[in-house]
Amino acid sequence: MCRAPRGLPALNWHRRILILLIVLGLASGLPDLAARISTEQANNRVELVADEASFVQLADQSGMAPATLLRRLKAVGVQGLGVPEETLASLDQEGKVTVLSGAAWIDARRAAGVMNSSKLSIDPLSTYVLLPAGKADLPLRSFIVSGLNASLAAGVTVVQRLVGPELAISIAEPPSAVEYLPLGFPPQAFALARSVGMDAVPRPEGTATGYSAAAVKNLFAQIASAGVPVHTVLFAGTSTTPVPGYPRQLGMVAKLLLASGWNLGVLEDASQLTNVNQPGTLQLNNLMNQQTVRVYSVPPWLLTQYRHSEAVTSLVGSVIERNLRILYLHPIPSGAHRVERTISLYQDVVRVLQADGMRIAPPRPFAVLRVHTTQRVLQSLAVVAAGLWLLELLFPGIRRFGYQPLAVLGTLVALLAVGSKTLSVELVGMAAASVSGGLAMYYLANLWHRWRWPRRLPSFGAVWGRGVLAMLTTAGITFLGALLIATLLGDTPHILDWQYFRGVKVTYLGIPFLAFLAFCAAVGFSDEARRGLWPQVLWLGKQPVNYRQVAAYLLVAVIGAIYLIRSGNVSVAYVPGIEIRMRDFLESHLTFRPREKEFLVGYPSLLMAMLFAGRRHRWAFLFFLVGASVSQVSLVDTFEHIRTPFMHSLLREIYGWTLGLLTATISLFVAWCAFRLWDRQWGKGLPPATEPEPGSPPS
C-alpha cells in the first residue's frame, strides 16, 4: 500500500480504482476539447446588419435620402441590410397601393359623389386593394395576387375587377387579417441594398396556413434573383410565428437553403438563455446539420438606457461571450442628433470588435462538434467515482460496502449515458459541478487539523503563503470538474444555445451545502460529539440558545437571501451604483470581467477561514468556509456557459483568481494586524493546542 499525503487516508485498491476512473474520464475529453478550442478560435467573423425599415424611417425623419444614410453606415463597417418581406401594409405605406375595408371604400365613394356602390357589390367586411390598371402595373398586380394565394387559408377567394381607371383586388377577410400577410420579395425589394452595395439578409415570414411546395420554391426563387449577395436568411416573426414551409415543406426549405449556400439565422431570445424557437426553426437547424448563425437584435431599451461606452461594451460582449455572429442594428430611438450618435455608436462597436480579434465579414457557421457515446460513458463513470470518494469522506460508514456502490451506480449511469444523451448530460454535468466543488471544500475543511499554530501568531508571510497554496489547490480541484463539464457539453447544440445547461442554479446551493457537510465531517461544532452531520446536528440541538446565536442565524439568513437574489442575471436596478462603476472600470481595462462574488467574497473568505482555523475559532471558520465556497461556485459556473468560448472562460477565471489574490491578501493583512494588536494589548494569545482525537489526521 502506497503512503498517502498527510491528512488523507492511504490509497487502497478501492481508492486507486476511483482515481483511475477519474483520470480516464478527464483524458477522454481532451481531444474534443482541443477540437472545440480550435473551432471557436477559427469562427471569428461577425457582420453588422442594418434593419431597412427603421433606418429608412430615420432617414425620412432627418430629411436625408435613405441611400445616403446607408452609405455612411457602410463606411463605418455596417455591411448588411435586413430586407423585410413585402406586405399589403408596406405597399400601402410606400404609396404603391391603397388598402381599405369595404365599409371605408363605400364611404369614400359616397363622399366623392361617385355612382352608387351597391352596383359594385362591395362587401363592408372584406378587404380591397386598389392599384392602377395600366400595363406598367401588371407585374405588381401579379405579385400581390400570387402572394395572397400562397398566404391565405384554403377557401378564401381573391377576386380582381376593373373599377374605372383602377383595379380592385377583393379578399373575403377583414383588413386586420390580411394587411400583414407576407407576399414575397418583388424585384424592387432589394433595390436599396443594390444601390449602396450592401449584402442582403432576407427576412421572410411564415403563415399559420402553411406554404405549398410551389410557394416555397417561388419564395426562394425571388431571393435568388435579388441581384445582391445573400449569405444568411433570417426569418421574421415571434416564437409563435411558423417559418415558411412549416410543417410539411421543411425538408424542401432546408434543401433550398443548403443548395443556395445560405445560412439559417436564428435570433437570440430576450432571456439570453436560448434562441427564439419559431415553429420549425429547430427542425430546420437539424435538417441543415447545424448550419446556423446566431443573431442579436439590438433592443431599443439598450440604446436608450445605456451610455455610449456601456452600449459599446454590451454589444461587443454579446458577440464575444455568447457566440453571436450577426448584430442586427436599429437606430437610437430618441434624442437629438440621432443620425450622428447612431453612426458613432456602431463605428466604435466595429473598432472594438476588430481590436479584440474579430473580422468584420459575412459569418460562417460553427463546425459541427459531437460528444461520442464512449466519451459520455467514461466521463459519467469519472463523476460517479469522484462522487463516491466525496461520500466516503463525508459519511465514512459507506466504506463498509466496498466496491458495491461503485458497481451499481457505475452500471446505472453507463446505461443512462447510452440510452438518453440529453438526460445523462444534464445529470452528470450537475453532479460534476457539485462534486468537484464539494471535494475542494472538504480539502479546505480538513486543513483545520494542519493549521494548528503555537501560542504566538506566525508571521504574515507564513500565513499568506499557506493560504495562497490553499487557494491554488481548491481552484485546481474545482477546475477539474469544470474541465469535465466543458468537454461533456462541448457539442454544437450547446454552443449555439439550442440546448442550455440547466444545472447552473444547482451549484449555487449544492457547493455551499457540501461545504457545511465537509465542516461537520472534518471539524464539527464540538469535540464532544462524534463527527458527521447527524451527530453534530443532534449536539447542536441540545445546546442552549442565546441572543448571540439568534443574531448570527439572522445574519446568515440575510446573507443567504442576498446571495440567492444576486445569483444569475440580475437587473441593473438591483445593483448598487458603486458596483456598476466598478464593473464599467473592469470591463474597460480587462478583456473579460470576472465575477464580483468571486474576488470580493469567495477568495478573501478562503484566506480568512485559514486564519481562523489557526486561531481555533470553529464558528468563524464555518462562516468563512461557506463564504469560500462562493469562489468555487463562480469558477464552475463560468465553464457551465458553453456558448462562451473555452479560452475566454479560462482567461476570465485567471483574472478572477488574480484579483481574488489581491483582495484576499488585503483582507488577510488587515485581520492579521488586528489579531497582532489584540495579542499585544490584552495578551490573551492563542488557546493552547489540544491533542488530536483518536483517528484524526496528525497536526
mmCIF file of C-alpha atoms in Angstrom, residues 102-390:
data_model
loop_
_atom_site.group_PDB
_atom_site.id
_atom_site.type_symbol
_atom_site.label_atom_id
_atom_site.label_comp_id
_atom_site.label_asym_id
_atom_site.label_seq_id
_atom_site.Cartn_x
_atom_site.Cartn_y
_atom_site.Cartn_z
ATOM 1 C CA GLY A 102 -65.272 47.596 -47.885
ATOM 2 C CA ALA A 103 -67.051 49.945 -45.476
ATOM 3 C CA ALA A 104 -64.303 52.563 -45.851
ATOM 4 C CA TRP A 105 -64.409 52.255 -49.650
ATOM 5 C CA ILE A 106 -68.189 52.773 -49.701
ATOM 6 C CA ASP A 107 -67.820 55.906 -47.552
ATOM 7 C CA ALA A 108 -65.039 57.225 -49.787
ATOM 8 C CA ARG A 109 -67.097 56.738 -52.959
ATOM 9 C CA ARG A 110 -70.151 58.410 -51.462
ATOM 10 C CA ALA A 111 -68.055 61.348 -50.277
ATOM 11 C CA ALA A 112 -66.657 61.727 -53.813
ATOM 12 C CA GLY A 113 -70.141 61.617 -55.327
ATOM 13 C CA VAL A 114 -69.371 58.536 -57.391
ATOM 14 C CA MET A 115 -72.082 56.164 -58.641
ATOM 15 C CA ASN A 116 -73.947 54.014 -56.147
ATOM 16 C CA SER A 117 -71.604 51.496 -54.569
ATOM 17 C CA SER A 118 -74.333 48.856 -54.384
ATOM 18 C CA LYS A 119 -73.880 48.184 -58.095
ATOM 19 C CA LEU A 120 -70.306 47.056 -57.345
ATOM 20 C CA SER A 121 -71.459 44.584 -54.659
ATOM 21 C CA ILE A 122 -68.907 45.910 -52.154
ATOM 22 C CA ASP A 123 -68.833 43.797 -49.003
ATOM 23 C CA PRO A 124 -68.275 46.105 -45.991
ATOM 24 C CA LEU A 125 -66.376 43.366 -44.094
ATOM 25 C CA SER A 126 -63.970 42.418 -46.899
ATOM 26 C CA THR A 127 -60.618 43.963 -47.786
ATOM 27 C CA TYR A 128 -59.984 45.785 -51.058
ATOM 28 C CA VAL A 129 -56.634 46.598 -52.642
ATOM 29 C CA LEU A 130 -56.772 49.407 -55.208
ATOM 30 C CA LEU A 131 -53.983 49.999 -57.733
ATOM 31 C CA PRO A 132 -53.686 51.470 -61.254
ATOM 32 C CA ALA A 133 -54.846 49.200 -64.055
ATOM 33 C CA GLY A 134 -52.132 50.125 -66.573
ATOM 34 C CA LYS A 135 -49.747 47.659 -68.216
ATOM 35 C CA ALA A 136 -46.851 49.009 -66.184
ATOM 36 C CA ASP A 137 -48.565 47.833 -63.018
ATOM 37 C CA LEU A 138 -49.164 44.302 -64.246
ATOM 38 C CA PRO A 139 -46.074 42.794 -62.505
ATOM 39 C CA LEU A 140 -47.120 44.338 -59.182
ATOM 40 C CA ARG A 141 -50.669 43.046 -59.606
ATOM 41 C CA SER A 142 -49.422 39.532 -60.376
ATOM 42 C CA PHE A 143 -47.057 39.680 -57.395
ATOM 43 C CA ILE A 144 -49.856 40.666 -54.992
ATOM 44 C CA VAL A 145 -52.289 38.037 -56.257
ATOM 45 C CA SER A 146 -49.752 35.196 -56.190
ATOM 46 C CA GLY A 147 -48.575 36.250 -52.733
ATOM 47 C CA LEU A 148 -52.103 36.353 -51.362
ATOM 48 C CA ASN A 149 -52.952 32.969 -52.843
ATOM 49 C CA ALA A 150 -49.863 31.489 -51.128
ATOM 50 C CA SER A 151 -50.596 33.060 -47.719
ATOM 51 C CA LEU A 152 -54.372 32.891 -47.390
ATOM 52 C CA ALA A 153 -56.158 29.925 -45.909
ATOM 53 C CA ALA A 154 -57.871 27.474 -48.227
ATOM 54 C CA GLY A 155 -61.281 28.651 -49.366
ATOM 55 C CA VAL A 156 -60.533 32.380 -49.107
ATOM 56 C CA THR A 157 -61.043 33.870 -52.562
ATOM 57 C CA VAL A 158 -59.098 36.646 -54.262
ATOM 58 C CA VAL A 159 -61.092 38.422 -56.999
ATOM 59 C CA GLN A 160 -59.846 41.040 -59.480
ATOM 60 C CA ARG A 161 -62.115 43.525 -61.268
ATOM 61 C CA LEU A 162 -61.831 46.871 -63.010
ATOM 62 C CA VAL A 163 -63.398 49.914 -61.355
ATOM 63 C CA GLY A 164 -62.857 52.802 -63.707
ATOM 64 C CA PRO A 165 -59.131 53.514 -64.106
ATOM 65 C CA GLU A 166 -58.323 51.324 -61.110
ATOM 66 C CA LEU A 167 -58.082 47.624 -60.479
ATOM 67 C CA ALA A 168 -59.707 46.351 -57.297
ATOM 68 C CA ILE A 169 -58.478 43.153 -55.676
ATOM 69 C CA SER A 170 -61.014 41.896 -53.150
ATOM 70 C CA ILE A 171 -60.228 39.464 -50.332
ATOM 71 C CA ALA A 172 -63.026 37.906 -48.287
ATOM 72 C CA GLU A 173 -61.286 38.714 -44.986
ATOM 73 C CA PRO A 174 -61.160 41.893 -42.842
ATOM 74 C CA PRO A 175 -58.072 44.139 -43.218
ATOM 75 C CA SER A 176 -56.711 43.139 -39.805
ATOM 76 C CA ALA A 177 -56.404 39.542 -41.041
ATOM 77 C CA VAL A 178 -54.649 40.213 -44.342
ATOM 78 C CA GLU A 179 -52.734 43.506 -44.337
ATOM 79 C CA TYR A 180 -49.642 41.962 -42.675
ATOM 80 C CA LEU A 181 -49.644 38.657 -44.531
ATOM 81 C CA PRO A 182 -46.295 38.025 -46.257
ATOM 82 C CA LEU A 183 -46.422 38.400 -50.030
ATOM 83 C CA GLY A 184 -42.827 37.652 -51.009
ATOM 84 C CA PHE A 185 -39.939 39.712 -52.399
ATOM 85 C CA PRO A 186 -40.596 41.689 -55.599
ATOM 86 C CA PRO A 187 -37.544 42.635 -57.715
ATOM 87 C CA GLN A 188 -37.517 46.191 -56.328
ATOM 88 C CA ALA A 189 -37.362 44.893 -52.717
ATOM 89 C CA PHE A 190 -33.572 44.633 -52.903
ATOM 90 C CA ALA A 191 -33.074 47.847 -54.895
ATOM 91 C CA LEU A 192 -31.813 49.835 -51.896
ATOM 92 C CA ALA A 193 -29.237 47.192 -50.982
ATOM 93 C CA ARG A 194 -28.061 47.068 -54.595
ATOM 94 C CA SER A 195 -27.745 50.843 -54.829
ATOM 95 C CA VAL A 196 -25.423 51.097 -51.800
ATOM 96 C CA GLY A 197 -23.507 47.860 -52.375
ATOM 97 C CA MET A 198 -24.625 46.069 -49.217
ATOM 98 C CA ASP A 199 -25.247 42.376 -48.663
ATOM 99 C CA ALA A 200 -28.886 41.442 -48.192
ATOM 100 C CA VAL A 201 -30.298 39.466 -45.269
ATOM 101 C CA PRO A 202 -33.831 38.486 -46.413
ATOM 102 C CA ARG A 203 -36.434 38.251 -43.661
ATOM 103 C CA PRO A 204 -39.256 36.019 -44.941
ATOM 104 C CA GLU A 205 -42.170 35.380 -42.629
ATOM 105 C CA GLY A 206 -44.298 32.262 -42.451
ATOM 106 C CA THR A 207 -48.026 31.990 -42.034
ATOM 107 C CA ALA A 208 -50.328 29.886 -39.920
ATOM 108 C CA THR A 209 -51.822 28.374 -43.081
ATOM 109 C CA GLY A 210 -48.509 26.902 -44.237
ATOM 110 C CA TYR A 211 -46.841 27.066 -47.640
ATOM 111 C CA SER A 212 -47.294 24.793 -50.599
ATOM 112 C CA ALA A 213 -44.245 23.357 -52.344
ATOM 113 C CA ALA A 214 -44.784 25.745 -55.275
ATOM 114 C CA ALA A 215 -44.996 28.734 -52.931
ATOM 115 C CA VAL A 216 -41.753 27.739 -51.174
ATOM 116 C CA LYS A 217 -39.930 27.405 -54.494
ATOM 117 C CA ASN A 218 -41.293 30.748 -55.655
ATOM 118 C CA LEU A 219 -40.177 32.483 -52.445
ATOM 119 C CA PHE A 220 -36.590 31.241 -52.705
ATOM 120 C CA ALA A 221 -36.505 31.991 -56.437
ATOM 121 C CA GLN A 222 -37.354 35.601 -55.611
ATOM 122 C CA ILE A 223 -34.445 35.773 -53.129
ATOM 123 C CA ALA A 224 -32.049 34.115 -55.576
ATOM 124 C CA SER A 225 -32.889 36.702 -58.230
ATOM 125 C CA ALA A 226 -32.229 39.615 -55.876
ATOM 126 C CA GLY A 227 -29.020 40.648 -57.646
ATOM 127 C CA VAL A 228 -27.173 41.199 -54.337
ATOM 128 C CA PRO A 229 -25.009 38.846 -52.247
ATOM 129 C CA VAL A 230 -27.038 36.776 -49.771
ATOM 130 C CA HIS A 231 -25.374 34.611 -47.131
ATOM 131 C CA THR A 232 -27.959 34.319 -44.330
ATOM 132 C CA VAL A 233 -31.758 34.067 -44.276
ATOM 133 C CA LEU A 234 -33.293 35.374 -41.050
ATOM 134 C CA PHE A 235 -36.957 34.523 -40.572
ATOM 135 C CA ALA A 236 -39.158 37.294 -39.177
ATOM 136 C CA GLY A 237 -41.851 36.873 -36.555
ATOM 137 C CA THR A 238 -42.132 35.779 -32.939
ATOM 138 C CA SER A 239 -41.908 32.436 -31.163
ATOM 139 C CA THR A 240 -45.486 31.709 -32.280
ATOM 140 C CA THR A 241 -44.948 32.567 -35.969
ATOM 141 C CA PRO A 242 -44.049 29.474 -38.013
ATOM 142 C CA VAL A 243 -41.239 29.610 -40.539
ATOM 143 C CA PRO A 244 -42.131 29.352 -44.252
ATOM 144 C CA GLY A 245 -42.818 25.754 -45.173
ATOM 145 C CA TYR A 246 -43.827 24.622 -41.695
ATOM 146 C CA PRO A 247 -44.795 21.876 -41.154
ATOM 147 C CA ARG A 248 -44.903 19.903 -44.415
ATOM 148 C CA GLN A 249 -42.295 21.630 -46.575
ATOM 149 C CA LEU A 250 -39.410 21.994 -44.099
ATOM 150 C CA GLY A 251 -37.343 19.399 -45.947
ATOM 151 C CA MET A 252 -37.639 21.425 -49.136
ATOM 152 C CA VAL A 253 -36.754 24.664 -47.305
ATOM 153 C CA ALA A 254 -33.613 23.047 -45.850
ATOM 154 C CA LYS A 255 -32.566 21.698 -49.273
ATOM 155 C CA LEU A 256 -33.048 25.096 -50.913
ATOM 156 C CA LEU A 257 -31.041 26.854 -48.207
ATOM 157 C CA LEU A 258 -28.190 24.344 -48.453
ATOM 158 C CA ALA A 259 -28.216 24.340 -52.259
ATOM 159 C CA SER A 260 -28.009 28.144 -52.291
ATOM 160 C CA GLY A 261 -25.199 28.211 -49.708
ATOM 161 C CA TRP A 262 -27.270 30.303 -47.297
ATOM 162 C CA ASN A 263 -27.046 30.039 -43.522
ATOM 163 C CA LEU A 264 -30.057 29.798 -41.247
ATOM 164 C CA GLY A 265 -30.170 32.866 -39.000
ATOM 165 C CA VAL A 266 -31.754 32.479 -35.554
ATOM 166 C CA LEU A 267 -32.454 35.303 -33.136
ATOM 167 C CA GLU A 268 -31.325 35.112 -29.528
ATOM 168 C CA ASP A 269 -34.228 35.133 -27.103
ATOM 169 C CA ALA A 270 -34.692 38.171 -24.839
ATOM 170 C CA SER A 271 -33.786 35.988 -21.828
ATOM 171 C CA GLN A 272 -30.332 35.408 -23.392
ATOM 172 C CA LEU A 273 -30.638 31.742 -22.383
ATOM 173 C CA THR A 274 -31.743 30.251 -25.700
ATOM 174 C CA ASN A 275 -32.909 31.150 -29.219
ATOM 175 C CA VAL A 276 -36.287 32.351 -30.460
ATOM 176 C CA ASN A 277 -37.680 28.953 -31.345
ATOM 177 C CA GLN A 278 -40.249 29.662 -34.044
ATOM 178 C CA PRO A 279 -42.226 26.569 -35.044
ATOM 179 C CA GLY A 280 -39.986 24.738 -37.487
ATOM 180 C CA THR A 281 -36.706 26.529 -36.680
ATOM 181 C CA LEU A 282 -35.163 23.737 -34.620
ATOM 182 C CA GLN A 283 -36.181 21.147 -37.210
ATOM 183 C CA LEU A 284 -34.560 23.245 -39.938
ATOM 184 C CA ASN A 285 -31.400 23.539 -37.847
ATOM 185 C CA ASN A 286 -31.213 19.750 -37.575
ATOM 186 C CA LEU A 287 -32.057 19.185 -41.241
ATOM 187 C CA MET A 288 -29.261 21.604 -42.204
ATOM 188 C CA ASN A 289 -26.748 19.873 -39.909
ATOM 189 C CA GLN A 290 -26.316 22.882 -37.607
ATOM 190 C CA GLN A 291 -25.528 25.355 -40.422
ATOM 191 C CA THR A 292 -26.848 28.111 -38.199
ATOM 192 C CA VAL A 293 -25.711 31.634 -37.324
ATOM 193 C CA ARG A 294 -26.895 33.257 -34.091
ATOM 194 C CA VAL A 295 -28.231 36.807 -34.364
ATOM 195 C CA TYR A 296 -28.554 39.505 -31.711
ATOM 196 C CA SER A 297 -31.228 42.104 -32.446
ATOM 197 C CA VAL A 298 -30.158 45.255 -30.607
ATOM 198 C CA PRO A 299 -33.084 46.148 -28.301
ATOM 199 C CA PRO A 300 -34.305 49.768 -28.137
ATOM 200 C CA TRP A 301 -34.008 49.837 -24.328
ATOM 201 C CA LEU A 302 -30.262 49.218 -24.558
ATOM 202 C CA LEU A 303 -29.837 52.164 -26.913
ATOM 203 C CA THR A 304 -31.931 54.345 -24.607
ATOM 204 C CA GLN A 305 -30.763 53.384 -21.105
ATOM 205 C CA TYR A 306 -27.046 52.746 -21.678
ATOM 206 C CA ARG A 307 -24.406 55.392 -22.101
ATOM 207 C CA HIS A 308 -22.338 55.281 -25.287
ATOM 208 C CA SER A 309 -19.428 53.350 -23.736
ATOM 209 C CA GLU A 310 -21.780 50.950 -21.922
ATOM 210 C CA ALA A 311 -23.677 50.187 -25.124
ATOM 211 C CA VAL A 312 -20.426 49.503 -27.000
ATOM 212 C CA THR A 313 -19.231 47.171 -24.237
ATOM 213 C CA SER A 314 -22.566 45.334 -24.144
ATOM 214 C CA LEU A 315 -22.744 44.810 -27.912
ATOM 215 C CA VAL A 316 -19.132 43.661 -28.166
ATOM 216 C CA GLY A 317 -19.645 41.338 -25.206
ATOM 217 C CA SER A 318 -22.695 39.760 -26.833
ATOM 218 C CA VAL A 319 -20.558 38.795 -29.822
ATOM 219 C CA ILE A 320 -17.525 37.548 -27.930
ATOM 220 C CA GLU A 321 -19.161 35.897 -24.917
ATOM 221 C CA ARG A 322 -22.339 34.432 -26.460
ATOM 222 C CA ASN A 323 -21.164 33.296 -29.915
ATOM 223 C CA LEU A 324 -23.443 35.763 -31.700
ATOM 224 C CA ARG A 325 -22.203 36.386 -35.223
ATOM 225 C CA ILE A 326 -24.707 38.906 -36.605
ATOM 226 C CA LEU A 327 -25.613 42.163 -34.866
ATOM 227 C CA TYR A 328 -28.988 43.259 -36.216
ATOM 228 C CA LEU A 329 -28.921 47.010 -35.787
ATOM 229 C CA HIS A 330 -31.578 49.606 -35.065
ATOM 230 C CA PRO A 331 -31.034 53.372 -34.759
ATOM 231 C CA ILE A 332 -31.049 55.197 -31.440
ATOM 232 C CA PRO A 333 -34.791 55.740 -30.932
ATOM 233 C CA SER A 334 -34.872 59.225 -29.419
ATOM 234 C CA GLY A 335 -32.912 62.359 -28.646
ATOM 235 C CA ALA A 336 -31.080 64.973 -30.669
ATOM 236 C CA HIS A 337 -28.539 64.214 -33.410
ATOM 237 C CA ARG A 338 -29.793 60.628 -33.762
ATOM 238 C CA VAL A 339 -28.011 60.022 -37.071
ATOM 239 C CA GLU A 340 -24.601 61.107 -35.806
ATOM 240 C CA ARG A 341 -24.981 59.289 -32.479
ATOM 241 C CA THR A 342 -26.105 56.093 -34.194
ATOM 242 C CA ILE A 343 -23.231 56.113 -36.676
ATOM 243 C CA SER A 344 -20.717 56.906 -33.922
ATOM 244 C CA LEU A 345 -22.027 54.048 -31.768
ATOM 245 C CA TYR A 346 -21.725 51.377 -34.438
ATOM 246 C CA GLN A 347 -18.389 52.753 -35.631
ATOM 247 C CA ASP A 348 -16.990 52.223 -32.125
ATOM 248 C CA VAL A 349 -18.528 48.735 -31.969
ATOM 249 C CA VAL A 350 -16.682 47.806 -35.173
ATOM 250 C CA ARG A 351 -13.443 49.307 -33.873
ATOM 251 C CA VAL A 352 -13.546 47.387 -30.572
ATOM 252 C CA LEU A 353 -14.521 44.127 -32.278
ATOM 253 C CA GLN A 354 -11.546 44.398 -34.615
ATOM 254 C CA ALA A 355 -9.267 45.239 -31.685
ATOM 255 C CA ASP A 356 -10.474 42.036 -29.976
ATOM 256 C CA GLY A 357 -9.507 39.907 -32.984
ATOM 257 C CA MET A 358 -12.864 39.683 -34.761
ATOM 258 C CA ARG A 359 -13.175 40.074 -38.550
ATOM 259 C CA ILE A 360 -15.974 42.210 -39.986
ATOM 260 C CA ALA A 361 -17.173 39.863 -42.721
ATOM 261 C CA PRO A 362 -20.144 37.632 -43.578
ATOM 262 C CA PRO A 363 -20.301 34.995 -40.812
ATOM 263 C CA ARG A 364 -19.766 31.291 -41.181
ATOM 264 C CA PRO A 365 -21.476 28.585 -39.123
ATOM 265 C CA PHE A 366 -19.564 26.659 -36.489
ATOM 266 C CA ALA A 367 -18.015 23.377 -37.494
ATOM 267 C CA VAL A 368 -20.127 20.512 -36.172
ATOM 268 C CA LEU A 369 -18.848 19.179 -32.836
ATOM 269 C CA ARG A 370 -20.168 15.982 -31.268
ATOM 270 C CA VAL A 371 -19.619 14.173 -27.975
ATOM 271 C CA HIS A 372 -19.429 10.446 -28.637
ATOM 272 C CA THR A 373 -21.161 7.833 -26.521
ATOM 273 C CA THR A 374 -17.892 6.272 -25.326
ATOM 274 C CA GLN A 375 -16.728 9.619 -24.016
ATOM 275 C CA ARG A 376 -20.038 10.219 -22.232
ATOM 276 C CA VAL A 377 -19.790 6.804 -20.551
ATOM 277 C CA LEU A 378 -16.196 7.355 -19.389
ATOM 278 C CA GLN A 379 -16.943 10.838 -18.101
ATOM 279 C CA SER A 380 -20.085 9.620 -16.355
ATOM 280 C CA LEU A 381 -18.062 6.917 -14.603
ATOM 281 C CA ALA A 382 -15.483 9.543 -13.617
ATOM 282 C CA VAL A 383 -18.188 11.614 -11.948
ATOM 283 C CA VAL A 384 -19.548 8.527 -10.174
ATOM 284 C CA ALA A 385 -16.047 7.734 -8.892
ATOM 285 C CA ALA A 386 -15.488 11.293 -7.659
ATOM 286 C CA GLY A 387 -18.939 11.343 -6.085
ATOM 287 C CA LEU A 388 -18.322 8.100 -4.183
ATOM 288 C CA TRP A 389 -14.985 9.439 -2.997
ATOM 289 C CA LEU A 390 -16.731 12.534 -1.644
#
